[in-house]
Coordinates of C-alpha atoms in Angstrom, one line a residue:
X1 CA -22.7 -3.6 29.7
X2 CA -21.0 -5.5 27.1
X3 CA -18.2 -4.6 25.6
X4 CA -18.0 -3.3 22.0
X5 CA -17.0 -5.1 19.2
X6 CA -13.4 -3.0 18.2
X7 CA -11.4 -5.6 16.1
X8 CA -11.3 -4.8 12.4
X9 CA -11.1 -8.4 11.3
X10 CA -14.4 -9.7 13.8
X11 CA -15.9 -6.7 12.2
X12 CA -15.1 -7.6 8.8
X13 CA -16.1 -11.1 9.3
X14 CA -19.5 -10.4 11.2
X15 CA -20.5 -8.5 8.7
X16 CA -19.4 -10.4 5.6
X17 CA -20.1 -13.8 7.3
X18 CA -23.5 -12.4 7.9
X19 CA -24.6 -10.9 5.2
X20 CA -24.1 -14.1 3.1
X21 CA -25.9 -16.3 5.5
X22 CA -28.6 -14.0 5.1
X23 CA -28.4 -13.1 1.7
X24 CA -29.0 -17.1 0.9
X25 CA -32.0 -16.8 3.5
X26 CA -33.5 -14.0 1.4
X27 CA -32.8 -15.8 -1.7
X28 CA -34.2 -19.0 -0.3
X29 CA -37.4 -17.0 0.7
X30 CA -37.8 -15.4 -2.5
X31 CA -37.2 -18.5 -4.4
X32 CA -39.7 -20.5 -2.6
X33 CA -42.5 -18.0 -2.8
X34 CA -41.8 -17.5 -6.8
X35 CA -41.3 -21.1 -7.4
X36 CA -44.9 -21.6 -5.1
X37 CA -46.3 -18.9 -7.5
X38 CA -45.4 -20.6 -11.0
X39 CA -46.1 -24.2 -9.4
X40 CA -50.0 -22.7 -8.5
X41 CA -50.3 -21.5 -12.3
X42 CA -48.9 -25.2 -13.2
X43 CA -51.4 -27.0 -11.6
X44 CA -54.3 -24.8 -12.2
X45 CA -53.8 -25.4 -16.1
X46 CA -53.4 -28.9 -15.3
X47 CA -56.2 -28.3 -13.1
X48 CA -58.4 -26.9 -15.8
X49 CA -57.0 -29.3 -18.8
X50 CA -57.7 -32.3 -16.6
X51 CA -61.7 -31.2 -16.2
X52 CA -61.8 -30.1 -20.4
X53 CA -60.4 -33.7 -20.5
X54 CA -62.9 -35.3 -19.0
X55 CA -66.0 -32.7 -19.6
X56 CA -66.8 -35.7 -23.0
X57 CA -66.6 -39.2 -22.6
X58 CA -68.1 -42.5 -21.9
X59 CA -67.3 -43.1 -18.2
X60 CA -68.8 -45.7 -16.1
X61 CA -70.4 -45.5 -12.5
X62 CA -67.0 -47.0 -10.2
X63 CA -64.6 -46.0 -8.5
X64 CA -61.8 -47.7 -10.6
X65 CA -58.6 -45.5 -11.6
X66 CA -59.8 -42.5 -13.9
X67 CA -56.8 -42.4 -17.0
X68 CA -56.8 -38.9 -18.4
X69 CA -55.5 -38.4 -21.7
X70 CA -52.4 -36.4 -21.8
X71 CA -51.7 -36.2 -17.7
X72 CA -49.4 -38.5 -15.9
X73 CA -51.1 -41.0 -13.9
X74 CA -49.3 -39.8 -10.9
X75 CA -50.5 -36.3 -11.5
X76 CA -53.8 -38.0 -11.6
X77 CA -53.5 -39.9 -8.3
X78 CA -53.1 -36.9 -6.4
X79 CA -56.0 -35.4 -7.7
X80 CA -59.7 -35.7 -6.6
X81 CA -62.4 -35.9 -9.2
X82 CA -66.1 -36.1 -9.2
X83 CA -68.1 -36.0 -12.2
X84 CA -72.2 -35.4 -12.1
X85 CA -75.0 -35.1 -14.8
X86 CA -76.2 -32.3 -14.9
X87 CA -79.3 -33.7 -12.7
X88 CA -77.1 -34.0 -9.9
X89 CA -77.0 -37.9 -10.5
X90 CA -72.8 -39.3 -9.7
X91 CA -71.3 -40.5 -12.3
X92 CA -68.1 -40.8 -10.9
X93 CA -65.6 -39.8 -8.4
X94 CA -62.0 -40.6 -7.0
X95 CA -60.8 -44.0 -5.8
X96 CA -59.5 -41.9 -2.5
X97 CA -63.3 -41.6 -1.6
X98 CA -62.4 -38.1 -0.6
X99 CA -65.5 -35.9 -1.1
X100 CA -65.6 -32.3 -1.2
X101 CA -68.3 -29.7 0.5
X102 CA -71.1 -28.5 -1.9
X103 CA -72.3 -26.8 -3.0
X104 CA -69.7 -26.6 -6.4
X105 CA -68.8 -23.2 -7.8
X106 CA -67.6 -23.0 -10.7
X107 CA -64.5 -22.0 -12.0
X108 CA -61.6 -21.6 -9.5
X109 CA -61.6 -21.7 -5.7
X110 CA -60.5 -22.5 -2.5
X111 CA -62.0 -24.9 0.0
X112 CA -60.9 -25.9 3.6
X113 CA -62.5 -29.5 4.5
X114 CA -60.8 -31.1 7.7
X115 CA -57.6 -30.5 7.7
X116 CA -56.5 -30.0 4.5
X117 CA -56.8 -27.2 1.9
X118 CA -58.1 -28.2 -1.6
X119 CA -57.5 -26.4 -4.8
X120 CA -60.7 -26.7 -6.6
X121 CA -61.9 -26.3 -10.2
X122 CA -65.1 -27.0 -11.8
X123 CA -67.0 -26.6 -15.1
X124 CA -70.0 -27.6 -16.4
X125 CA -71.1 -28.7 -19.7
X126 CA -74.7 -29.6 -21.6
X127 CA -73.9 -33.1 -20.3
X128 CA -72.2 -32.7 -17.2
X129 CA -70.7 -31.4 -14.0
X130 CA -66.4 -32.0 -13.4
X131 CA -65.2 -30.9 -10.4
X132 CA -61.2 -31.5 -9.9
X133 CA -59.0 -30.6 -7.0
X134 CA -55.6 -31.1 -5.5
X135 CA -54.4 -31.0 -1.9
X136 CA -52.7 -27.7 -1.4
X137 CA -50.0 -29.6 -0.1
X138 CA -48.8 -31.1 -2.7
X139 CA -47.7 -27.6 -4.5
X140 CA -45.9 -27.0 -1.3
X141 CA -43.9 -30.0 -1.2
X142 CA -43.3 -29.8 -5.2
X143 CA -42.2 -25.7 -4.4
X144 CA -39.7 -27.2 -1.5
X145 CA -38.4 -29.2 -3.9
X146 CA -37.5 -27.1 -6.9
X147 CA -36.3 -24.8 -4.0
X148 CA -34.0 -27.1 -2.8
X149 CA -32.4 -28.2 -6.2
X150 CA -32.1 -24.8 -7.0
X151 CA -30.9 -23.2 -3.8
X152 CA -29.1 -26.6 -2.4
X153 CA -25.6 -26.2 -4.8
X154 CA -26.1 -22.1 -2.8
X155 CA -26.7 -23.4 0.4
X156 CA -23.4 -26.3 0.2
X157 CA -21.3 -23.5 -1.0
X158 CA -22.2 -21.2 1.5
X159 CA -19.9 -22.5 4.2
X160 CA -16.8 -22.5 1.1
X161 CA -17.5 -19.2 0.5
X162 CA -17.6 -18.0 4.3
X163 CA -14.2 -19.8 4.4
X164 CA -13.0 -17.6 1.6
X165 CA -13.9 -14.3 3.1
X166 CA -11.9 -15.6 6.6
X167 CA -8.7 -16.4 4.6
X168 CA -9.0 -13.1 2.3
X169 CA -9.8 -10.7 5.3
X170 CA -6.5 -12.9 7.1
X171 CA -4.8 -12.3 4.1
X172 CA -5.5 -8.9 4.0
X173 CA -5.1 -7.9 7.4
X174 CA -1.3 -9.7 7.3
X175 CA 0.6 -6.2 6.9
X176 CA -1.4 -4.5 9.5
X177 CA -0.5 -7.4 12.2
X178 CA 3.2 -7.3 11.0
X179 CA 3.0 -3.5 11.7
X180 CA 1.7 -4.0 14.9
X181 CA 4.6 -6.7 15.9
X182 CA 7.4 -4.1 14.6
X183 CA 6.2 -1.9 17.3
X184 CA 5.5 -4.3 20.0
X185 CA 9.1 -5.6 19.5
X186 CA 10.8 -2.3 19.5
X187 CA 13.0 -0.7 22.4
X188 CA 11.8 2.8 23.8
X189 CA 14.9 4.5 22.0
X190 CA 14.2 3.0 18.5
X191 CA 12.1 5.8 16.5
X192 CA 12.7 4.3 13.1
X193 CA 9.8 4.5 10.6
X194 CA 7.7 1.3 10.4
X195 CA 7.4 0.0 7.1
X196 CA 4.1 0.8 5.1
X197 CA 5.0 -2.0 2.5
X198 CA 1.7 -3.8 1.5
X199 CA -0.1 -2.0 3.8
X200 CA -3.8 -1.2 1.8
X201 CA -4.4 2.1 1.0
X202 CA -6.6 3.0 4.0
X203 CA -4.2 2.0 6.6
X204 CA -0.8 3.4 5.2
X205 CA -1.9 7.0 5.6
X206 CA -2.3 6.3 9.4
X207 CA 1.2 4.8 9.1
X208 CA 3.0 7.5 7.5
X209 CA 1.2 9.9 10.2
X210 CA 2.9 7.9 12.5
X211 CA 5.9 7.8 11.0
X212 CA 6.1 12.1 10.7
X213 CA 5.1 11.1 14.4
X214 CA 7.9 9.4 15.2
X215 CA 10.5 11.9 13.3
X216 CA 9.1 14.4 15.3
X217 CA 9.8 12.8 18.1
X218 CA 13.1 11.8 17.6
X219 CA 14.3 15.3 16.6
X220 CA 12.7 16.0 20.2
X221 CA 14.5 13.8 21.4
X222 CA 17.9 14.6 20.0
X223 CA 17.0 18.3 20.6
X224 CA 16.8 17.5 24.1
X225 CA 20.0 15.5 24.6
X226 CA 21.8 18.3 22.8
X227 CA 20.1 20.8 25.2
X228 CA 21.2 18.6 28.3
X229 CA 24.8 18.3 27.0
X230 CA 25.1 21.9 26.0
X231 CA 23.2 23.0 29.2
X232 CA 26.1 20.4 31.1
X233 CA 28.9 21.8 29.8
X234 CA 27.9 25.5 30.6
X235 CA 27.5 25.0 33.9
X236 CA 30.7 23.9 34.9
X237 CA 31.9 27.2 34.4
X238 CA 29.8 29.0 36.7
X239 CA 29.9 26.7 38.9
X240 CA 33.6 26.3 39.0
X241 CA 33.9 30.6 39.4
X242 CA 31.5 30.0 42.4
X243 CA 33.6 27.4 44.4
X244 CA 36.6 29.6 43.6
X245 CA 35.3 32.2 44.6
X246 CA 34.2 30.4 48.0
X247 CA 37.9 29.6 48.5
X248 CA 38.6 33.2 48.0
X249 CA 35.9 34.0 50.8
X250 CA 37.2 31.4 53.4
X251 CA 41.0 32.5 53.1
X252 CA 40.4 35.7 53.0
X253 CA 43.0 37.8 55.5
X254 CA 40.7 40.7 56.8
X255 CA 36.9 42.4 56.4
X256 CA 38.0 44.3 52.9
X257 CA 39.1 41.0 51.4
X258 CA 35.8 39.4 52.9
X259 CA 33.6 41.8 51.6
X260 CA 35.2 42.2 48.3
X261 CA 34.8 37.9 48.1
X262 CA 31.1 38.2 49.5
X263 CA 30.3 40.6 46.2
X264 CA 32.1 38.4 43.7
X265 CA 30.4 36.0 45.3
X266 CA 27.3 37.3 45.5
X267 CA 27.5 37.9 41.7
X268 CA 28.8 34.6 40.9
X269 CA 25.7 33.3 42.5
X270 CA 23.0 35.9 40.2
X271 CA 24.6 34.8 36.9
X272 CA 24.3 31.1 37.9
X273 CA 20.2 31.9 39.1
X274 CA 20.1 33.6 35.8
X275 CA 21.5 30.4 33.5
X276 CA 19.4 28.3 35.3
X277 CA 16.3 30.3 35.3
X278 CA 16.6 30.7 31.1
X279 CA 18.2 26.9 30.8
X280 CA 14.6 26.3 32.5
X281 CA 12.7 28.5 30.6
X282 CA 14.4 27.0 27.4
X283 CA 13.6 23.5 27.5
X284 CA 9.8 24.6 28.9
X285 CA 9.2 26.4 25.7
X286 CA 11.9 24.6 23.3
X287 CA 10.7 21.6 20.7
X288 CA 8.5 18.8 22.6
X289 CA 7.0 21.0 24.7
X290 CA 3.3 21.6 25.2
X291 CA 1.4 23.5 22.4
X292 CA 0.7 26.8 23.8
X293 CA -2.9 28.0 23.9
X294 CA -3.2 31.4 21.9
X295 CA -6.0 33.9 23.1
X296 CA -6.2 37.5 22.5
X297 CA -3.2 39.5 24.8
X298 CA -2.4 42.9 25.1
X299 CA 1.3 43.1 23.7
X300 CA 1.9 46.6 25.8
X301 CA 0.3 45.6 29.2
X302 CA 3.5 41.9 28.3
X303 CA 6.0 44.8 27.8
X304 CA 4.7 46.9 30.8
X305 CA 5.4 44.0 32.9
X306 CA 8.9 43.2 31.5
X307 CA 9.9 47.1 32.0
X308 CA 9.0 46.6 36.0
X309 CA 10.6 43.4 36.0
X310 CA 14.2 44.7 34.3
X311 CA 13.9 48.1 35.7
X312 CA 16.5 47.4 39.1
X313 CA 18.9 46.8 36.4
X314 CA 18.6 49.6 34.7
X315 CA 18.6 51.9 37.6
X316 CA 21.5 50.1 38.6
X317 CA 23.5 51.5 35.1
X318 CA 21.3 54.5 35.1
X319 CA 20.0 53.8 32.0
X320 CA 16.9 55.1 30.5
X321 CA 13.9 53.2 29.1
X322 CA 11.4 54.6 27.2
X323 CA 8.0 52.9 25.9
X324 CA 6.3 54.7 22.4
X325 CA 2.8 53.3 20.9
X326 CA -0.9 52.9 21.2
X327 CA -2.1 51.6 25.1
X328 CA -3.0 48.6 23.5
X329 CA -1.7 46.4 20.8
X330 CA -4.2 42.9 20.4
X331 CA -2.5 39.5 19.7
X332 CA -3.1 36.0 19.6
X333 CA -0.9 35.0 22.5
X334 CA -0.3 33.7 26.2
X335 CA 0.5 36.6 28.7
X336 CA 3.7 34.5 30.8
X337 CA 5.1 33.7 27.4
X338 CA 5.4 37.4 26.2
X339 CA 6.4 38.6 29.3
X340 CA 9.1 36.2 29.2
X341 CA 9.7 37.2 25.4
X342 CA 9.5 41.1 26.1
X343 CA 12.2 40.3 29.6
X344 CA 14.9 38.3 27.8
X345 CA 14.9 41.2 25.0
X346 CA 15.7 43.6 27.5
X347 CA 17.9 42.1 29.6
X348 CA 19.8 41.5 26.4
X349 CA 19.8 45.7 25.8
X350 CA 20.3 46.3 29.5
X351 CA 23.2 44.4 29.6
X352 CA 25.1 45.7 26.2
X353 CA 24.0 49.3 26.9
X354 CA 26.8 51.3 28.7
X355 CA 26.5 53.4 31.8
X356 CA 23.8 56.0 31.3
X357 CA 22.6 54.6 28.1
X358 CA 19.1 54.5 26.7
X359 CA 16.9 51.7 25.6
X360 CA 13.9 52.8 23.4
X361 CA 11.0 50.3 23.0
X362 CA 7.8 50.8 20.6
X363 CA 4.8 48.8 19.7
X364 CA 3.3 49.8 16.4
X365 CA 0.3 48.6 14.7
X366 CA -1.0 48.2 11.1
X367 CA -1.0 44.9 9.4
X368 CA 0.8 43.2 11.5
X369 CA 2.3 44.2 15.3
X370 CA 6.0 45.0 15.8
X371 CA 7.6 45.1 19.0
X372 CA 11.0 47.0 18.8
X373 CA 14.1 46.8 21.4
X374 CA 16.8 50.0 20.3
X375 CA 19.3 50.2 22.8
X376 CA 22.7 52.0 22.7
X377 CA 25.3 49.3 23.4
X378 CA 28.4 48.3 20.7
X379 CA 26.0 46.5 18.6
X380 CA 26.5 43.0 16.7
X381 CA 28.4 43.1 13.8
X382 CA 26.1 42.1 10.5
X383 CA 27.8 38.2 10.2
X384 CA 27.2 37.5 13.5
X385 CA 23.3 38.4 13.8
X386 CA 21.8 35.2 13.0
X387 CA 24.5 32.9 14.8
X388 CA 23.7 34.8 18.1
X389 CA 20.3 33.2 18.0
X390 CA 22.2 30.0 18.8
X391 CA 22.3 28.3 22.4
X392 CA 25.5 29.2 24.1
X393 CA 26.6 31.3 21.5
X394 CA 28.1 34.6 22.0
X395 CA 29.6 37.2 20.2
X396 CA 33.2 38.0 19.9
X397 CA 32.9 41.2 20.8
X398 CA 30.6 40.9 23.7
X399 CA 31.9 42.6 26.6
X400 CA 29.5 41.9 29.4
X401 CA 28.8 38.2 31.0
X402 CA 25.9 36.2 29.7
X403 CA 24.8 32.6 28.9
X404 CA 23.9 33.1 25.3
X405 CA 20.7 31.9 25.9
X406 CA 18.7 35.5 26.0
X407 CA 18.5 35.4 21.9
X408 CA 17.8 32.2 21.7
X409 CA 14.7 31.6 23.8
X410 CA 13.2 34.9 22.0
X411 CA 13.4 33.1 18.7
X412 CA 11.9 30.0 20.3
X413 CA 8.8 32.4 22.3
X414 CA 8.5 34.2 19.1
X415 CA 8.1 31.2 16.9
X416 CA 5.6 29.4 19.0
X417 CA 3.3 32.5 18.4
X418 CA 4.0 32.9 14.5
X419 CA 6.1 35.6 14.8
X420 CA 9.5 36.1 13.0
X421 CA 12.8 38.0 15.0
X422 CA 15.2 40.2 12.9
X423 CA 18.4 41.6 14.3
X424 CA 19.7 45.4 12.5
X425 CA 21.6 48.2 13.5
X426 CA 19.4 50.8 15.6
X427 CA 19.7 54.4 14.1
X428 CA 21.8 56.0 16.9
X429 CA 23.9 53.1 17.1
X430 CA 23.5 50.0 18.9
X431 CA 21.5 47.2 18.2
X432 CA 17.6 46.6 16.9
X433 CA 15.7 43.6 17.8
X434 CA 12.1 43.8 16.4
X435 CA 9.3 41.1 16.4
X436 CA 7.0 41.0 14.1
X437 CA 3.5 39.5 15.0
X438 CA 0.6 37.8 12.7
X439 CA -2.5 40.5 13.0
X440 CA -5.4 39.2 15.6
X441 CA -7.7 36.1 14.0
X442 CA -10.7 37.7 13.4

């Protein structure tokens, strides 16, 4: 199969290339058959002045030169003539000695004889018969020409004008080859926007797209370095507790000490599976990351799931967990996403909720779907509520051990399905996390 033509500029210069070649075929065509057209009128006048002409006079029985008054003599040598009385008696006819078929018809025709085609006219007068006619090919020729002085100067600038079109659409085409050498010499790291100076107007939107591209990108990019560096730093501290905490195992004097070491331990090594488990749920779900694919979810089968997967820990504190609202609330969404969304929510209340606390969830529907997290912990104080939503960030009050990553990922889960997190003070005290979710697409 061969392979398409995809260059711009071959494009451009088939097509342009092309349609003047064939532009000055048509007009060559055209020409030829109108200037054939006029040239038949021509010489049928002269044709039928040439017989009035000679319909009256004194004309001998020989076949010297015939002179016509008012017709050139050349006009006259390609002509054939025969002249007859009207008893059929010649009186004369052409020096070429060409004859033509009878019988004559008056008026015009057209007669084949040999190989040639004659134009014919004849008339006929009191005193006589005139028959003139002209070889056909002789108004062909004189059509070629006329065609050819008047198409020629066409034809000879032709190939100028095909030069013309290759230097504009080279010309033109300049910014777009300059754009495409910016990028070809860049390094992987350089995210710059590429110019869109003298760019035409239906390429520069394509630029600019790629330029929004490219910022995009690079705030990926720096997203990502920040999230490495951040995610660095924190764990060095858990992983510093852990190999202290080793040290404490091996030197420890008798089975007390060892156990004691074994549970810090132990615990040392949960909060560590837990910062990596949300560090890795973070940068799957963070900028750069795969656009999710939204389907109708059930919101309270997501928050069923979380309660069973958070509900050891909250046994473990004795704490109670309620769920209030309709058995199902519809949402554009993906299932792992709000499980994920629903978990880190309450983890968050489990872990700030004291011994034999109470964590009240509800899912309510009207315009819009709200999940809400109460629980009874110490609550975040008012300036604080929107910096906790930052990685690694936790509050100066906060008593138990975390990453201060839970908050964060929620935001990120909750903007990737249009929904917006608000932090208040619950109503028995504590803290209130609600999500607020876009109604179904119809």
């Amino acid at each position: 199969m061969r392979r398409a033509v995809t260059s711009l500029r071959t494009r451009l210069l088939l097509f342009l290339l092309g349609s003047i070649f064939a532009a000055a075929l048509i007009q060559a065509g055209v020409a030829y058959r109108g200037t054939l057209a006029q040239t038949d009128e021509l010489y049928d006048a002269q044709l039928r002045s040439t017989a009035l002409s000679l319909s009256d006079g004194d004309l001998q029985l020989n076949n010297t030169p015939l002179a016509v008054p008012g017709v050139p003599a050349n006009s006259v040598d390609s002509l054939i003539i025969q002249i007859w009385t009207v008893d059929g008696v010649q009186l004369y006819r052409s020096a070429s000695g060409r004859l033509l078929p009878d019988p004559v018809k008056l008026g015009f025709s057209t007669v084949q004889t040999g190989d040639a085609t004659y134009r014919v006219y004849a008339m006929s007068t009191p005193l006589q018969v005139t028959q003139v006619a002209q070889d056909m090919r002789v108004r062909r020729l004189t059509a070629r020409d006329l065609v050819l002085r008047s198409v020629g100067p066409t034809l000879v600038m032709a190939p100028i004008l095909m030069l013309v079109v290759w230097w504009v659409v080279s010309l033109s085409l300049r910014p777009v080859e300059r754009a495409r050498t910016q990028l070809a010499a860049r390094q992987p790291d350089d995210l710059s926007p590429v110019s869109d100076d003298g760019l035409p107007d239906e390429i520069r939107p394509l630029v600019q797209e790629l330029n929004l591209l490219l910022e995009r990108v690079r705030q990926a990019f720096a997203s990502q370095q920040q999230f490495v560096g951040d995610a660095a730093h924190e764990l060095r501290t858990p992983l510093a507790a852990l190999q202290l905490q080793l040290q404490s195992l091996r030197r420890a004097a008798d089975d007390a000490a060892r156990e004691q070491a074994i549970g810090r331990l132990s615990e040392g090594v949960g909060r560590a599976t837990r910062l990596i488990e949300q560090l890795l749920s973070m940068a799957r779900h963070e900028g750069g990351a795969p656009h999710l694919h939204l389907a109708p979810t059930d919101l309270v089968q997501a928050v069923r799931d979380a309660v069973s997967q958070t509900l050891p820990q909250a046994n473990a504190k004795r704490i109670d967990i309620a769920l209030d609202g309709p058995d199902t609330a519809m949402i554009d969404g993906q299932a792992d996403a709000l499980v994920l969304l629903a978990r880190n929510l309450l983890d968050n209340a489990i872990k700030y909720t004291p011994e034999a606390g109470a964590v009240r969830i509800d899912v309510s529907v009207g315009s819009s779907v709200t999940l809400t997290v109460d629980d009874t912990g110490p609550g975040i104080r008012p300036g604080e509520r929107e910096r906790v939503f930052d990685r690694f960030y936790r509050g100066a009050d906060a008593g138990a051990a975390g990453s201060g990553l839970g908050l964060a990922l929620v935001r990120t889960l909750a903007g990737r399905h249009g929904a917006t997190v608000t932090l208040d003070e619950a109503p028995g005290g504590g803290l209130r996390a609600q999500v607020v979710f876009p109604s179904i697409s119809s």
